[in-house]
Amino acid sequence: MRIVYGREEALKTILRRAALDELEIPAHLRERDRRLFGDGLSVEGVVRRIVRAVRDEGDAAVLRFNEALDLSQPAPLRVDEGETSAAYAALDPELVAALRLAADRIRAYHERQLGRSWRNFESDGLGQVVRPLQCVGIYMPGSAVVYPSSLLMTAIPARVAGVEEVYVASPAASDGSIPALKLVAADIAGVDAVYRAGGAQAIAAFAHGTQTIPRVDKICGPGNIWVTMAKREVFGVTGIDALYGPTETVVVADEWADPIICAADLLAQAEHDEIASPILITPSAELAERVAVEVERQMATLERCDVARAAFENRGGAVVTASMDQAIELANIYAPEHLCLLTKDPWQYASQVRNAGGLFVGESSPEALGDYIAGPSHVMPTGGSARYASPLSVNDFLKITSVIAVDEPVMQELAGPAALIARAEGLTGHARALELRLEGR
């Protein structure tokens, strides 16, 4: 694990953020795109072609791209009920019970977020109506690596919000199946249907609708660079939650922190992805060195050791700062998806954290607990967007309609000043619509 010293060096190296278009695409995937779509196309160009084909051809294009891009055998796009029943039989009952416990905690947390309609027509003639979206599509990545937790953490807030129709799209395995763990999670979350569709073709299908896959009001959920670019491509045709990049965790620790725990928390993120960002920020050079040793020792025991090692080499490491205040400052600049405070008195610094998707306070609140069962959605802002964005929540599935129903006296009081502003803007039609009412017309 590399260690850098000082604020400026950290900002130029470990804490430097790469833009979406700077992400390195593996050579075999670049070759696949070249073979299918020709030379000279960027990821955006490939995505644009896929979206256009799905818009124009519907199911046929989705099936074609499932086979060509995901190497999945042809199978009906919609998963039938028999596959879900078989999925329960394939899982250990104790694992199903753990998923149900996680679902209960996620549901309870998000029920506290529900917005309310209100009206004050008698006083000032104003109010708001809060309504759920009608139809939502959730994208769940992965067939080799399965993320039932992400499905729970996305679909359950939608259901709590009152969304009428919740659908899931997920890439199928090479034999055309959807992993049992994912199907059981979808059933526990109350999803209406699961579709075999991966990558950009799934996003395009949700945005435009096909003969089998419904058009939705909003698409939510994480995915790879093709999924992210596809969400950006269809935004405006439909809503999206956010553009998610690789996962990232910053551990801010002082000399009191346990290097074994620090290393374990960093590795928990590093094993996600070769371009994940596991970062330690500390004023203690001794701690940084001890954590580096622990990372090497623990990494050797992981099933995904090669992935974790690549993450540390690509985007991970430790930053040694001049003080704890500077450590917090750098964490706020980086604005990580996850920020873990492993200090003697973590609450002393919690109030100084301004930018983080999730804040994990103290050694007994590891980020891994938040990934699965704590309650808040683990779908969180990445790429520095925690400066202005929030984790996925019930609010992502609600919309507000402003209501104006003022009575005659309030109109008489407000129309004159409003007409004055309208004429200052040169919009005399607006002004006249107000002035006619003042004249009694």
Coordinates of C-alpha atoms in Angstrom, one line a residue:
M1 CA 0.0 0.0 0.0
R2 CA 1.5 3.3 -1.0
I3 CA 1.9 6.1 1.5
V4 CA 2.1 9.8 0.6
Y5 CA 2.9 12.7 2.9
G6 CA 1.3 16.1 3.0
R7 CA -1.8 17.8 1.6
E8 CA -0.5 18.9 -1.8
E9 CA 1.0 15.5 -2.6
A10 CA -2.2 13.8 -1.6
L11 CA -4.4 16.0 -3.8
K12 CA -2.1 15.3 -6.8
T13 CA -2.0 11.5 -6.3
I14 CA -4.3 9.4 -4.1
L15 CA -7.1 12.0 -3.7
R16 CA -7.1 13.1 -7.4
R17 CA -10.4 12.3 -9.0
A18 CA -10.7 10.9 -12.5
A19 CA -13.6 11.9 -14.7
L20 CA -15.9 9.3 -16.1
D21 CA -14.3 9.6 -19.6
E22 CA -10.8 8.9 -18.0
L23 CA -11.8 5.5 -16.7
E24 CA -9.6 2.8 -18.1
I25 CA -11.6 0.2 -20.1
P26 CA -10.1 -3.3 -20.0
A27 CA -8.5 -4.3 -23.3
H28 CA -10.8 -7.3 -23.9
L29 CA -13.9 -5.1 -23.5
R30 CA -12.5 -2.5 -25.9
E31 CA -11.9 -5.3 -28.4
R32 CA -15.4 -6.7 -27.9
D33 CA -16.9 -3.2 -28.7
R34 CA -14.6 -2.8 -31.7
R35 CA -15.7 -6.2 -33.0
L36 CA -19.4 -5.5 -32.6
F37 CA -19.6 -1.8 -33.4
G38 CA -16.5 -1.1 -35.5
D39 CA -13.4 1.1 -34.9
G40 CA -13.3 4.6 -33.5
L41 CA -16.3 4.5 -31.2
S42 CA -16.0 5.7 -27.6
V43 CA -18.0 4.2 -24.8
E44 CA -20.6 7.0 -25.4
G45 CA -20.8 6.1 -29.0
V46 CA -21.3 2.4 -28.3
V47 CA -24.0 3.3 -25.7
R48 CA -25.8 5.6 -28.2
R49 CA -26.0 2.8 -30.8
I50 CA -27.4 0.4 -28.2
V51 CA -30.0 2.8 -27.0
R52 CA -31.1 3.7 -30.5
A53 CA -31.4 0.0 -31.5
V54 CA -33.5 -0.8 -28.4
R55 CA -35.7 2.2 -29.0
D56 CA -36.3 1.2 -32.6
E57 CA -36.4 -2.6 -32.4
G58 CA -37.5 -3.4 -28.8
D59 CA -37.2 -6.9 -27.5
A60 CA -35.2 -8.1 -30.5
A61 CA -32.4 -5.7 -29.8
V62 CA -32.3 -6.5 -26.1
L63 CA -32.1 -10.2 -26.8
R64 CA -29.3 -9.6 -29.4
F65 CA -27.2 -7.5 -27.0
N66 CA -27.8 -9.8 -24.1
E67 CA -26.2 -12.6 -26.2
A68 CA -23.4 -10.5 -27.8
L69 CA -22.4 -8.4 -24.7
D70 CA -23.2 -10.6 -21.7
L71 CA -22.6 -13.9 -23.5
S72 CA -26.0 -15.1 -22.2
Q73 CA -27.9 -17.9 -23.8
P74 CA -31.3 -16.9 -25.3
A75 CA -34.1 -17.0 -22.7
P76 CA -37.4 -15.2 -22.2
L77 CA -36.8 -11.7 -21.0
R78 CA -39.3 -12.0 -18.1
V79 CA -38.4 -14.4 -15.2
D80 CA -41.4 -16.6 -14.4
E81 CA -42.7 -17.4 -11.0
G82 CA -41.4 -21.0 -11.1
E83 CA -37.8 -19.7 -11.2
T84 CA -38.4 -17.6 -8.1
S85 CA -39.9 -20.6 -6.2
A86 CA -37.0 -22.7 -7.2
A87 CA -34.6 -20.0 -6.0
Y88 CA -36.0 -20.2 -2.5
A89 CA -35.4 -23.9 -2.5
A90 CA -31.8 -23.4 -3.6
L91 CA -30.9 -21.2 -0.7
D92 CA -30.0 -21.9 2.9
P93 CA -33.0 -20.9 5.1
E94 CA -30.6 -19.1 7.4
L95 CA -29.5 -16.9 4.5
V96 CA -33.2 -16.2 3.6
A97 CA -33.8 -15.2 7.2
A98 CA -30.8 -12.8 7.1
L99 CA -32.2 -11.2 3.9
R100 CA -35.6 -10.8 5.6
L101 CA -34.0 -9.2 8.7
A102 CA -32.1 -6.8 6.4
A103 CA -35.3 -6.0 4.6
D104 CA -37.2 -5.2 7.8
R105 CA -34.4 -2.8 9.0
I106 CA -34.2 -1.1 5.6
R107 CA -38.0 -0.7 5.5
A108 CA -38.2 0.7 9.1
Y109 CA -35.4 3.2 8.4
H110 CA -37.0 4.5 5.2
E111 CA -40.5 4.8 6.7
R112 CA -39.1 7.6 8.8
Q113 CA -38.3 9.6 5.7
L114 CA -41.8 9.8 4.2
G115 CA -42.7 13.3 3.1
R116 CA -46.2 14.6 3.7
S117 CA -48.7 16.7 1.8
W118 CA -49.9 19.8 3.5
R119 CA -52.3 22.6 2.9
N120 CA -52.8 26.1 4.4
F121 CA -55.6 27.3 2.1
E122 CA -57.5 29.2 4.8
S123 CA -54.5 31.3 5.7
D124 CA -52.4 32.0 2.6
G125 CA -53.9 29.7 -0.1
L126 CA -50.8 27.5 -0.4
G127 CA -50.0 23.8 -0.1
Q128 CA -48.2 20.9 -1.6
V129 CA -49.2 17.4 -2.7
V130 CA -46.6 14.6 -2.3
R131 CA -47.2 11.7 -4.6
P132 CA -45.1 8.6 -5.4
L133 CA -43.9 7.9 -8.9
Q134 CA -46.1 5.4 -10.7
C135 CA -43.5 3.1 -12.3
V136 CA -39.8 2.6 -11.5
G137 CA -37.1 0.4 -13.1
I138 CA -34.2 -0.8 -11.0
Y139 CA -31.0 -2.0 -12.5
M140 CA -29.0 -4.6 -10.6
P141 CA -25.5 -5.4 -11.9
G142 CA -23.7 -8.6 -11.7
S143 CA -24.1 -12.3 -12.5
A144 CA -20.7 -13.6 -11.4
V145 CA -20.9 -11.4 -8.3
V146 CA -24.4 -11.1 -7.0
Y147 CA -25.6 -8.1 -5.0
P148 CA -28.9 -9.0 -3.3
S149 CA -28.3 -6.3 -0.8
S150 CA -28.3 -3.6 -3.5
L151 CA -31.6 -4.8 -4.7
L152 CA -33.1 -4.6 -1.2
M153 CA -31.6 -1.2 -0.7
T154 CA -33.1 0.2 -3.9
A155 CA -36.5 -1.6 -4.2
I156 CA -37.6 -1.3 -0.6
P157 CA -37.4 2.6 -0.5
A158 CA -39.5 2.6 -3.7
R159 CA -42.1 0.4 -2.1
V160 CA -42.1 2.5 1.1
A161 CA -42.7 5.6 -1.0
G162 CA -45.7 4.0 -2.5
V163 CA -44.5 3.3 -6.0
E164 CA -47.2 1.2 -7.8
E165 CA -44.9 -0.7 -10.1
V166 CA -41.4 -1.7 -9.4
Y167 CA -39.4 -3.7 -11.9
V168 CA -35.8 -5.1 -11.9
A169 CA -33.5 -5.7 -14.8
S170 CA -30.3 -7.7 -14.4
P171 CA -27.8 -9.5 -16.6
A172 CA -28.3 -13.2 -16.8
A173 CA -25.5 -15.8 -16.4
S174 CA -24.1 -17.6 -19.5
D175 CA -26.9 -20.3 -19.2
G176 CA -29.6 -17.6 -19.2
S177 CA -30.4 -17.8 -15.5
I178 CA -30.7 -15.1 -12.9
P179 CA -28.9 -16.0 -9.6
A180 CA -31.2 -17.5 -7.0
L181 CA -30.0 -15.0 -4.4
K182 CA -31.1 -12.1 -6.5
L183 CA -34.5 -13.6 -7.3
V184 CA -35.2 -14.2 -3.6
A185 CA -34.1 -10.7 -2.7
A186 CA -36.4 -9.3 -5.4
D187 CA -39.3 -11.3 -4.0
I188 CA -38.7 -10.2 -0.4
A189 CA -38.5 -6.6 -1.6
G190 CA -41.9 -6.9 -3.4
V191 CA -40.7 -6.4 -6.9
D192 CA -43.4 -6.9 -9.6
A193 CA -41.2 -8.5 -12.2
V194 CA -37.5 -9.4 -13.0
Y195 CA -36.2 -9.1 -16.5
R196 CA -33.1 -10.7 -18.1
A197 CA -31.4 -7.6 -19.5
G198 CA -27.9 -6.3 -18.8
G199 CA -25.9 -3.1 -19.4
A200 CA -27.0 -0.3 -21.7
Q201 CA -29.7 -2.4 -23.3
A202 CA -31.5 -2.7 -20.0
I203 CA -31.4 1.0 -19.4
A204 CA -32.6 1.7 -22.9
A205 CA -35.5 -0.8 -22.5
F206 CA -36.7 0.9 -19.3
A207 CA -36.4 4.3 -20.9
H208 CA -38.3 3.6 -24.1
G209 CA -40.2 0.4 -23.3
T210 CA -40.2 -2.8 -25.4
Q211 CA -42.8 -5.4 -26.2
T212 CA -42.0 -7.1 -22.9
I213 CA -40.2 -4.6 -20.7
P214 CA -42.3 -1.6 -19.6
R215 CA -41.3 2.0 -19.9
V216 CA -40.7 3.5 -16.5
D217 CA -40.8 7.0 -15.0
K218 CA -37.4 6.7 -13.4
I219 CA -34.4 4.4 -13.5
C220 CA -32.4 3.7 -10.3
G221 CA -29.4 1.6 -9.3
P222 CA -25.7 1.3 -9.8
G223 CA -23.8 -0.3 -12.7
N224 CA -20.6 -0.2 -14.8
I225 CA -19.5 2.5 -17.1
W226 CA -21.8 1.4 -20.0
V227 CA -24.8 1.5 -17.6
T228 CA -23.8 4.9 -16.3
M229 CA -23.3 6.3 -19.8
A230 CA -26.7 4.9 -20.8
K231 CA -28.4 6.5 -17.9
R232 CA -26.9 9.8 -18.9
E233 CA -28.0 9.2 -22.5
V234 CA -31.7 8.6 -21.7
F235 CA -32.0 11.3 -19.0
G236 CA -34.8 13.5 -20.1
V237 CA -36.7 10.7 -21.7
T238 CA -37.0 9.3 -18.2
G239 CA -35.7 10.2 -14.8
I240 CA -32.5 8.8 -13.2
D241 CA -31.3 8.7 -9.6
A242 CA -27.6 9.5 -10.2
L243 CA -24.5 8.6 -12.2
Y244 CA -22.6 6.2 -10.0
G245 CA -18.9 5.5 -10.3
P246 CA -16.7 2.9 -8.6
T247 CA -17.1 2.5 -4.8
E248 CA -14.9 4.5 -2.4
T249 CA -14.1 4.5 1.3
V250 CA -12.1 6.9 3.3
V251 CA -11.0 5.9 6.7
V252 CA -9.9 8.8 8.9
A253 CA -8.0 7.5 11.9
D254 CA -5.7 8.7 14.6
E255 CA -2.9 7.1 16.5
W256 CA -5.4 5.3 18.8
A257 CA -6.9 3.4 15.9
D258 CA -6.4 -0.4 15.6
P259 CA -4.4 -1.1 12.4
I260 CA -6.0 -4.5 12.0
I261 CA -9.5 -2.9 12.0
C262 CA -8.4 -0.1 9.6
A263 CA -6.9 -2.6 7.2
A264 CA -10.0 -4.8 7.3
D265 CA -12.3 -1.8 6.6
L266 CA -10.2 -0.7 3.6
L267 CA -10.1 -4.3 2.2
A268 CA -13.8 -4.6 2.5
Q269 CA -14.1 -1.9 -0.2
A270 CA -11.0 -2.9 -2.2
E271 CA -12.5 -6.3 -3.0
H272 CA -15.4 -4.8 -4.8
D273 CA -13.7 -3.6 -7.9
E274 CA -10.2 -3.1 -9.4
I275 CA -10.9 0.6 -9.6
A276 CA -12.4 1.0 -6.1
S277 CA -10.8 3.6 -3.9
P278 CA -9.7 2.3 -0.4
I279 CA -8.0 5.3 1.3
L280 CA -6.6 5.9 4.8
I281 CA -6.1 9.5 6.0
T282 CA -4.2 9.9 9.3
P283 CA -1.8 12.3 11.0
S284 CA 0.1 9.2 12.3
A285 CA 2.9 8.0 10.1
E286 CA 3.3 5.0 12.4
L287 CA -0.3 4.0 12.0
A288 CA -0.1 4.3 8.2
E289 CA 2.9 2.0 8.1
R290 CA 1.3 -0.5 10.4
V291 CA -1.9 -0.5 8.3
A292 CA 0.2 -1.1 5.1
V293 CA 1.7 -4.2 6.7
E294 CA -1.8 -5.4 7.8
V295 CA -3.3 -4.8 4.4
E296 CA -0.7 -7.1 2.9
R297 CA -1.2 -9.8 5.5
Q298 CA -5.0 -9.8 5.4
M299 CA -5.2 -9.4 1.6
A300 CA -3.5 -12.8 1.1
T301 CA -6.5 -14.5 2.9
L302 CA -9.2 -12.9 0.6
E303 CA -10.9 -14.9 -2.2
R304 CA -10.8 -11.7 -4.3
C305 CA -7.2 -11.0 -3.4
D306 CA -6.2 -10.0 -7.0
V307 CA -9.1 -7.5 -7.2
A308 CA -8.2 -6.0 -3.9
R309 CA -4.6 -5.7 -4.8
A310 CA -5.4 -4.0 -8.1
A311 CA -7.7 -1.5 -6.3
F312 CA -4.8 -0.5 -3.9
E313 CA -2.4 -0.1 -6.8
N314 CA -4.9 1.9 -9.0
R315 CA -6.6 4.2 -6.5
G316 CA -5.8 3.3 -3.0
G317 CA -3.3 4.1 -0.3
A318 CA -2.6 6.2 2.8
V319 CA -2.2 9.9 3.2
V320 CA -0.2 11.2 6.2
T321 CA -1.4 14.7 7.2
A322 CA -0.1 17.4 9.5
S323 CA -3.0 17.1 11.9
M324 CA -6.5 15.6 12.4
D325 CA -8.1 18.9 11.3
Q326 CA -6.2 18.6 8.0
A327 CA -7.3 14.9 7.7
I328 CA -10.9 16.0 8.0
E329 CA -10.3 18.9 5.6
L330 CA -9.0 16.5 2.9
A331 CA -11.8 14.0 3.5
N332 CA -14.3 16.9 2.9
I333 CA -12.5 17.9 -0.3
Y334 CA -12.5 14.3 -1.5
A335 CA -16.2 13.9 -0.6
P336 CA -16.2 10.1 -0.4
E337 CA -19.1 7.7 -0.7
H338 CA -18.2 6.3 2.7
L339 CA -16.4 8.1 5.5
C340 CA -15.3 6.0 8.5
L341 CA -14.1 7.8 11.7
L342 CA -11.8 5.4 13.6
T343 CA -10.5 7.8 16.3
K344 CA -10.3 7.8 20.1
D345 CA -13.3 10.2 20.2
P346 CA -15.1 10.0 16.8
W347 CA -17.9 12.3 17.8
Q348 CA -15.4 15.1 18.3
Y349 CA -14.9 15.1 14.5
A350 CA -18.3 13.9 13.3
S351 CA -19.7 17.5 13.3
Q352 CA -16.8 18.7 11.1
V353 CA -17.7 16.2 8.3
R354 CA -19.5 18.2 5.6
N355 CA -19.2 15.9 2.5
A356 CA -19.9 12.2 2.7
G357 CA -22.6 9.8 1.4
G358 CA -22.5 7.8 4.6
L359 CA -20.8 8.6 7.9
F360 CA -19.7 5.6 10.0
V361 CA -18.9 6.7 13.5
G362 CA -16.5 4.6 15.6
E363 CA -15.1 1.1 15.5
S364 CA -18.5 -0.6 16.2
S365 CA -20.1 1.0 13.1
P366 CA -18.2 -0.5 10.2
E367 CA -19.1 0.4 6.7
A368 CA -19.7 -3.3 6.0
L369 CA -22.6 -3.3 8.4
G370 CA -24.1 -0.4 6.4
D371 CA -23.6 -2.4 3.2
Y372 CA -26.0 -5.1 4.3
I373 CA -28.2 -4.6 7.3
A374 CA -27.9 -1.3 9.3
G375 CA -30.9 0.3 7.5
P376 CA -30.0 3.3 5.3
S377 CA -29.6 2.5 1.6
H378 CA -26.1 1.7 0.7
V379 CA -26.6 3.3 -2.8
M380 CA -24.7 6.4 -2.2
P381 CA -23.1 9.3 -4.2
T382 CA -19.7 8.6 -5.7
G383 CA -17.1 10.5 -7.6
G384 CA -17.2 13.5 -5.3
S385 CA -20.9 14.1 -5.8
A386 CA -21.4 13.9 -2.0
R387 CA -20.6 17.6 -2.2
Y388 CA -24.2 18.1 -3.4
A389 CA -26.0 14.7 -3.5
S390 CA -27.5 12.3 -1.0
P391 CA -27.9 8.6 -0.6
L392 CA -30.8 6.9 -2.3
S393 CA -33.9 7.4 -0.2
V394 CA -37.7 7.5 -0.2
N395 CA -37.4 11.0 -1.7
D396 CA -36.0 9.6 -4.9
F397 CA -39.4 8.0 -5.5
L398 CA -41.6 10.9 -4.5
K399 CA -42.6 14.0 -6.4
I400 CA -44.1 17.2 -5.1
T401 CA -46.9 19.2 -6.8
S402 CA -47.2 22.8 -5.6
V403 CA -50.7 23.9 -5.0
I404 CA -51.8 27.6 -5.2
A405 CA -55.4 28.3 -4.3
V406 CA -55.5 31.8 -2.9
D407 CA -58.8 33.6 -2.2
E408 CA -59.9 37.0 -3.5
P409 CA -58.4 39.1 -0.8
V410 CA -55.0 37.5 -1.1
M411 CA -55.1 37.9 -4.9
Q412 CA -56.0 41.6 -4.5
E413 CA -53.0 42.0 -2.2
L414 CA -50.4 40.2 -4.4
A415 CA -51.5 40.9 -7.9
G416 CA -50.2 44.5 -8.0
P417 CA -46.7 43.8 -6.9
A418 CA -46.6 40.7 -9.2
A419 CA -47.7 42.8 -12.2
L420 CA -45.0 45.4 -11.4
I421 CA -42.4 42.6 -11.6
A422 CA -43.9 41.2 -14.8
R423 CA -43.7 44.6 -16.5
A424 CA -40.1 45.0 -15.3
E425 CA -39.3 41.7 -17.1
G426 CA -41.1 43.0 -20.2
L427 CA -43.8 40.3 -20.0
T428 CA -46.9 42.5 -20.4
G429 CA -49.1 39.5 -21.0
H430 CA -48.4 38.3 -17.5
A431 CA -49.0 41.8 -16.1
R432 CA -52.3 42.1 -18.0
A433 CA -53.6 38.8 -16.7
L434 CA -53.1 40.1 -13.2
E435 CA -54.4 43.6 -13.8
L436 CA -57.6 42.4 -15.4
R437 CA -58.4 40.7 -12.1
L438 CA -57.7 43.9 -10.2
E439 CA -60.0 45.7 -12.5
G440 CA -62.8 43.2 -11.6
R441 CA -62.9 41.4 -14.9

